[in-house]
Tab-separated table of C-alpha atoms in Angstrom:
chain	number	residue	atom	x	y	z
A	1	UNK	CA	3.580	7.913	-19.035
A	2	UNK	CA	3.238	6.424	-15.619
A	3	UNK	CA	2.607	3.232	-15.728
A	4	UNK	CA	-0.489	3.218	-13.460
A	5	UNK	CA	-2.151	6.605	-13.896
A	6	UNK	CA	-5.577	7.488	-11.824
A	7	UNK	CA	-7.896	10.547	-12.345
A	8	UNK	CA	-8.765	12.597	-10.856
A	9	UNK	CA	-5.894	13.550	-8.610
A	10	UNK	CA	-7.946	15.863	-6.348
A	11	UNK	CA	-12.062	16.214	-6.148
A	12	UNK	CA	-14.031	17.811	-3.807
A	13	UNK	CA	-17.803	16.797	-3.770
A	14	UNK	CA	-20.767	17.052	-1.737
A	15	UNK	CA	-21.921	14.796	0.338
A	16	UNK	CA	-24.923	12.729	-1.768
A	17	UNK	CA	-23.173	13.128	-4.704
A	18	UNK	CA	-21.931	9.744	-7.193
A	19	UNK	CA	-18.049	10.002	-7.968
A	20	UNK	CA	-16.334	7.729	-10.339
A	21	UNK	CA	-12.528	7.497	-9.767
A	22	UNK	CA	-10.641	5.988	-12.729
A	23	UNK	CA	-7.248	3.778	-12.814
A	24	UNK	CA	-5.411	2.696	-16.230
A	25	UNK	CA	-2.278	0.438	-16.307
A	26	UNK	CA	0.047	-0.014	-18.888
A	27	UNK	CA	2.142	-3.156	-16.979
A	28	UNK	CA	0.070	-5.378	-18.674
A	29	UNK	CA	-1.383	-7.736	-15.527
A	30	UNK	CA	-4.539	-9.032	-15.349
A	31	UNK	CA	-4.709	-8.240	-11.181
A	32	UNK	CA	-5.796	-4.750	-10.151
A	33	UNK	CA	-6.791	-3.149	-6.622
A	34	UNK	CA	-8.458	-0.457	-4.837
A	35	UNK	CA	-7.077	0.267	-1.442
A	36	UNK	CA	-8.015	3.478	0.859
A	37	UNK	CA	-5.382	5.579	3.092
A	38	UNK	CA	-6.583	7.486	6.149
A	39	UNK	CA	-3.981	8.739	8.777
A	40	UNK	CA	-2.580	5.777	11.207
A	41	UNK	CA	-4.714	2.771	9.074
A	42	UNK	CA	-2.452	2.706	6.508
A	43	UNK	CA	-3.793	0.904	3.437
A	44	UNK	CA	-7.178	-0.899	3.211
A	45	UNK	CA	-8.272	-3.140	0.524
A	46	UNK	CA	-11.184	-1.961	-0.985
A	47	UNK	CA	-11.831	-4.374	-4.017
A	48	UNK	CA	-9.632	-6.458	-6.622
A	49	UNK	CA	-9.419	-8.242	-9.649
A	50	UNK	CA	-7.859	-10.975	-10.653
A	51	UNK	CA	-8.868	-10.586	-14.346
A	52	UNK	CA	-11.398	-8.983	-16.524
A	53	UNK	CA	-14.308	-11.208	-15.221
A	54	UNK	CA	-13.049	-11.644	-11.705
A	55	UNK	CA	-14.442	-8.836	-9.040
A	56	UNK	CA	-13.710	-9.496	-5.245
A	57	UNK	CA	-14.915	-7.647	-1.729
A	58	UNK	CA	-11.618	-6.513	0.239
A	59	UNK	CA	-12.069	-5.600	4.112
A	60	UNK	CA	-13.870	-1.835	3.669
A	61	UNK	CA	-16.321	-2.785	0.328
A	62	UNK	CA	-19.383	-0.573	1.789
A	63	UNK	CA	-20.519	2.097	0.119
A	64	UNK	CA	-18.258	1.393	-3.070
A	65	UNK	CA	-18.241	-0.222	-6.299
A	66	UNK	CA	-15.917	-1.191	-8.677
A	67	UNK	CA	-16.128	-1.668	-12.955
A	68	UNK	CA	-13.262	-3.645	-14.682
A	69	UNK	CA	-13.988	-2.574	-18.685
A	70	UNK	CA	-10.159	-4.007	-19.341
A	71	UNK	CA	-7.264	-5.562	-18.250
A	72	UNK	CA	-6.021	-2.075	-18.574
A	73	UNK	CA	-8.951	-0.597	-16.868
A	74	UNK	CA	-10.562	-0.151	-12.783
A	75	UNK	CA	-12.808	2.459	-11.701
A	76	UNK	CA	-14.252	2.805	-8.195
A	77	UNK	CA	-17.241	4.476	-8.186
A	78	UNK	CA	-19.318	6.174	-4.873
A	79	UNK	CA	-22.695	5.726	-4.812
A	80	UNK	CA	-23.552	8.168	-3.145
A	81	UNK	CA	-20.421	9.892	-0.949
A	82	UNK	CA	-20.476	10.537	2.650
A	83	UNK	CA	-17.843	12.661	4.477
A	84	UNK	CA	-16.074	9.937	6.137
A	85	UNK	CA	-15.152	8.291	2.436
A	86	UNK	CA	-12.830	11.424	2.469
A	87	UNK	CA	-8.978	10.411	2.255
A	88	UNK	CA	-6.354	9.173	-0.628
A	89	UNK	CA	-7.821	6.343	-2.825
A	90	UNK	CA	-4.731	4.369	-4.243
A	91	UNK	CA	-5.216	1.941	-7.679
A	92	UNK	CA	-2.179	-0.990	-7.590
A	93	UNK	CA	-1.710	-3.345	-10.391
A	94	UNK	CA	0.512	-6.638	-9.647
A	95	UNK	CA	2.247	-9.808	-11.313
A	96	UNK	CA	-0.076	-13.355	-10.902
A	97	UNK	CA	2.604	-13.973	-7.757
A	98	UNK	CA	1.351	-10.670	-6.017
A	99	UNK	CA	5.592	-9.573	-5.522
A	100	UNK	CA	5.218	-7.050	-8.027
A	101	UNK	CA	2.781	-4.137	-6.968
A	102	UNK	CA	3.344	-0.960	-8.707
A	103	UNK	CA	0.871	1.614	-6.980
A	104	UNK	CA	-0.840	4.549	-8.576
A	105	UNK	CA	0.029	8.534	-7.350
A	106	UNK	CA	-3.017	8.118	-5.401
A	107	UNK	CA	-6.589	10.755	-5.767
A	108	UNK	CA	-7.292	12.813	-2.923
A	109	UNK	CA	-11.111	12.747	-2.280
A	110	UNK	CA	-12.528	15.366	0.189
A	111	UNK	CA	-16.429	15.087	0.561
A	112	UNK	CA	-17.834	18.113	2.237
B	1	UNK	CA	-6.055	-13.623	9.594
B	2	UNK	CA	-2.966	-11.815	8.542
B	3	UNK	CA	-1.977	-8.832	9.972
B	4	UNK	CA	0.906	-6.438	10.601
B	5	UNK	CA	2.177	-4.408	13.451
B	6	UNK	CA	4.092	-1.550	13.138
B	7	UNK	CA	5.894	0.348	15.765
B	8	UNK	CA	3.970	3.861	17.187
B	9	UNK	CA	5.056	6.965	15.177
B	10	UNK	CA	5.718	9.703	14.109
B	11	UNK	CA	9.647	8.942	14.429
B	12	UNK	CA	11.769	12.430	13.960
B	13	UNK	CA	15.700	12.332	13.924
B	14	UNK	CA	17.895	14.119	12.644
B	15	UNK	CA	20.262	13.532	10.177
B	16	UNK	CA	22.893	11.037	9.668
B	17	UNK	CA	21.239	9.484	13.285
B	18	UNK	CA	19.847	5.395	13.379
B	19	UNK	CA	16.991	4.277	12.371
B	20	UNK	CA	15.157	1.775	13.259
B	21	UNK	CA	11.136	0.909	12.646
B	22	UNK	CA	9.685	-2.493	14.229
B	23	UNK	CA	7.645	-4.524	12.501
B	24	UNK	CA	5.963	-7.571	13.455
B	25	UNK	CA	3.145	-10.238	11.836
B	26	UNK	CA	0.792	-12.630	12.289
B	27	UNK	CA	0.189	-15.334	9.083
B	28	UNK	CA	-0.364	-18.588	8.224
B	29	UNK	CA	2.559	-20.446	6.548
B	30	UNK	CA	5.460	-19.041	5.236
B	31	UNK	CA	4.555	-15.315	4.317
B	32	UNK	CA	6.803	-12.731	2.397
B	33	UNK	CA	7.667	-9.510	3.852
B	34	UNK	CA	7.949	-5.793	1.963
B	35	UNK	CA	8.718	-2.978	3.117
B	36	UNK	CA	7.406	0.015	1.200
B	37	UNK	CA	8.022	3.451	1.225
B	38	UNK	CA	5.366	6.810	0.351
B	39	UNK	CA	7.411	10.101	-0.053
B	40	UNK	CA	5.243	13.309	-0.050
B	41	UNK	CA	2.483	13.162	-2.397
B	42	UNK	CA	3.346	10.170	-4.522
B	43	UNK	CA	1.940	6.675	-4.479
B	44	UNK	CA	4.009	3.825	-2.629
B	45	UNK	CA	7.413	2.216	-3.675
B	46	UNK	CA	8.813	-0.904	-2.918
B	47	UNK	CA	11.809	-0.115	-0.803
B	48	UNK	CA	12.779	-3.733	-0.083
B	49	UNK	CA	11.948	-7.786	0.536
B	50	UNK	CA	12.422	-11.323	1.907
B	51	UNK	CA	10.690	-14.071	0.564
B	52	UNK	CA	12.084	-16.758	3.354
B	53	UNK	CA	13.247	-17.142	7.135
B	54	UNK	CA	16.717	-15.237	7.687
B	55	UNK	CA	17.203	-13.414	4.494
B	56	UNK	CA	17.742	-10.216	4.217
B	57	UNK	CA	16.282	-7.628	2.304
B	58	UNK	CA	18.615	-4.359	1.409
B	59	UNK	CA	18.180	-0.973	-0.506
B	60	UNK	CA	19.176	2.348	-0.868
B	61	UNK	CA	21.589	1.688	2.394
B	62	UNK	CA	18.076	-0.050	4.317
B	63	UNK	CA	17.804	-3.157	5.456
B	64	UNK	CA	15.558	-5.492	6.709
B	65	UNK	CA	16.319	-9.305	8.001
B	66	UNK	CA	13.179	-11.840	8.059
B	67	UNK	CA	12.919	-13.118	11.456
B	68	UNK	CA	10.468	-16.219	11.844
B	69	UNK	CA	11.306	-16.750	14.922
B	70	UNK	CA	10.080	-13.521	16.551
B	71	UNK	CA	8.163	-12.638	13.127
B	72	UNK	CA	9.499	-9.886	12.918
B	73	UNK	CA	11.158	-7.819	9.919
B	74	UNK	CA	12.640	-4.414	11.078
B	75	UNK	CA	13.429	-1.401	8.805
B	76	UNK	CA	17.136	-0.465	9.888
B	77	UNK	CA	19.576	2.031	8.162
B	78	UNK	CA	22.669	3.057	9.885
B	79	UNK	CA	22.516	7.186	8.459
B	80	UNK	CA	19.668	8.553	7.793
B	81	UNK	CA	19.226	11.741	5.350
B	82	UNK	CA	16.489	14.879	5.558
B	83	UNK	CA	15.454	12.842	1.889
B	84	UNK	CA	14.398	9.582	3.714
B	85	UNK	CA	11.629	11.396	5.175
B	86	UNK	CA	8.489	9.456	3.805
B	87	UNK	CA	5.904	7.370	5.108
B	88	UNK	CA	7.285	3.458	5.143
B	89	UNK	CA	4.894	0.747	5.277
B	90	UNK	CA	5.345	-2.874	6.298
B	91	UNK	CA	3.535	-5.534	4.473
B	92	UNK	CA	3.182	-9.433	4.019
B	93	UNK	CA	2.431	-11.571	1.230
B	94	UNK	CA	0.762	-14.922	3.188
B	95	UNK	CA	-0.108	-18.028	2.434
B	96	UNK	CA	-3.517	-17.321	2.545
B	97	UNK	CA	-3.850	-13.775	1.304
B	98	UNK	CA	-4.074	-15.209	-2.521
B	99	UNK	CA	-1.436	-12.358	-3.762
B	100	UNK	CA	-3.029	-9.696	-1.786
B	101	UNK	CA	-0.734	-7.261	0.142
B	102	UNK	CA	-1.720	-7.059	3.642
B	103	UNK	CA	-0.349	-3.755	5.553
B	104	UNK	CA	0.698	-2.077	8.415
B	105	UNK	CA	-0.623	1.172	9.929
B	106	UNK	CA	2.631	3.233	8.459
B	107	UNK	CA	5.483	4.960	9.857
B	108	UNK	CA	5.800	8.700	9.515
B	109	UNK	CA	9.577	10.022	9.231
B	110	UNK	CA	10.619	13.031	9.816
B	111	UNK	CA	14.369	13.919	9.441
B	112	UNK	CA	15.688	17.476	10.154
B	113	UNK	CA	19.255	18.786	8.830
């Protein structure tokens, strides 16, 4: 098994529409992220977590959510998805220190 | 805040050619520098680091040499092959950022036989 493993890998949805994207680690850290990839931005912190009781705003928090129900566990959720939320959503875990990210395969949201 | 610049892509060369991909940052302190690499469809990898001024970071035949003087930490590797062609991202660790990776925009290679 991968050691951080997100679902779904692809969705297409309609615009309106709530989405929950889920992320599972198995590295056993307490720190977890969301980060967004469009074209020529490259990565853009969404939300993290420090621990289980620790949620924190990154630079692009509008529109999204986050739920931490474990160390092991991170969804993002969409309230309510526009079009321009469509690109690759990417879940990270890392060490206390931050040197040791180990990034999800990434879920491909299209909102139409 | 921190931030990093990296050079204007896409890069295409063919193989066995030079490559290089600039990098530069702005931050607070005494940052680490990454650089990370996406290949087709997967998430990213770290490719290689430097935690301090002048050392150098090497993998897989790439290297990268922490410059704080010109912060800068370029992506070099003297032969490149068709399977280096990913996406490679630059990215510090500041003093400020509180373990959070802050990125570049990504470079897109493209290497042809």
């Amino acid at each position: 098994d991968a050691d951080v493993t997100q679902t779904p890998r692809n969705r297409i949805t309609k615009t309106g529409k709530r989405i929950m994207l889920e992320c599972s680690q198995t590295k056993g850290h307490d720190r977890m992220y969301w980060y967004r990839q469009d074209p020529g931005l490259g990565l853009q912190l969404i939300y993290y977590s420090f621990d289980v009781k620790d949620i924190n705003k990154g630079e692009i928090s509008d529109g999204y959510s986050v739920s931490r129900q474990a160390q092991a566990k991170f969804s993002l959720s969409l309230e309510s998805a526009i079009p321009n939320q469509t690109a690759l959503y990417f879940c990270a875990t890392s060490d206390s220190g931050g040197y040791g990210y180990t990034f999800g395969s990434g879920t491909r949201l299209t909102v139409v | 805040g921190d931030s990093v610049t990296q050079m204007e892509g896409p890069v295409t060369l063919s193989e066995e050619a030079f490559l290089t991909i600039n990098c530069t940052y702005t931050a607070t302190g005494y940052p680490s520098l990454f650089w990370y690499v996406q290949y087709p469809g997967e998430g990213l990898q770290l490719l290689l680091k430097a935690t301090k001024a002048d050392d150098k970071g090497s993998n897989k035949g790439f290297e990268a040499t922490y410059r704080k003087e010109t912060t800068s930490f370029h992506l070099e590797k003297g032969s490149v092959q068709v399977s280096d062609s990913a996406v490679y991202f630059c990215a510090l660790l500041g003093g400020t950022s509180y373990g959070k990776l802050t990125f570049g925009q990504g470079t897109i290679l493209t290497v042809h036989p």
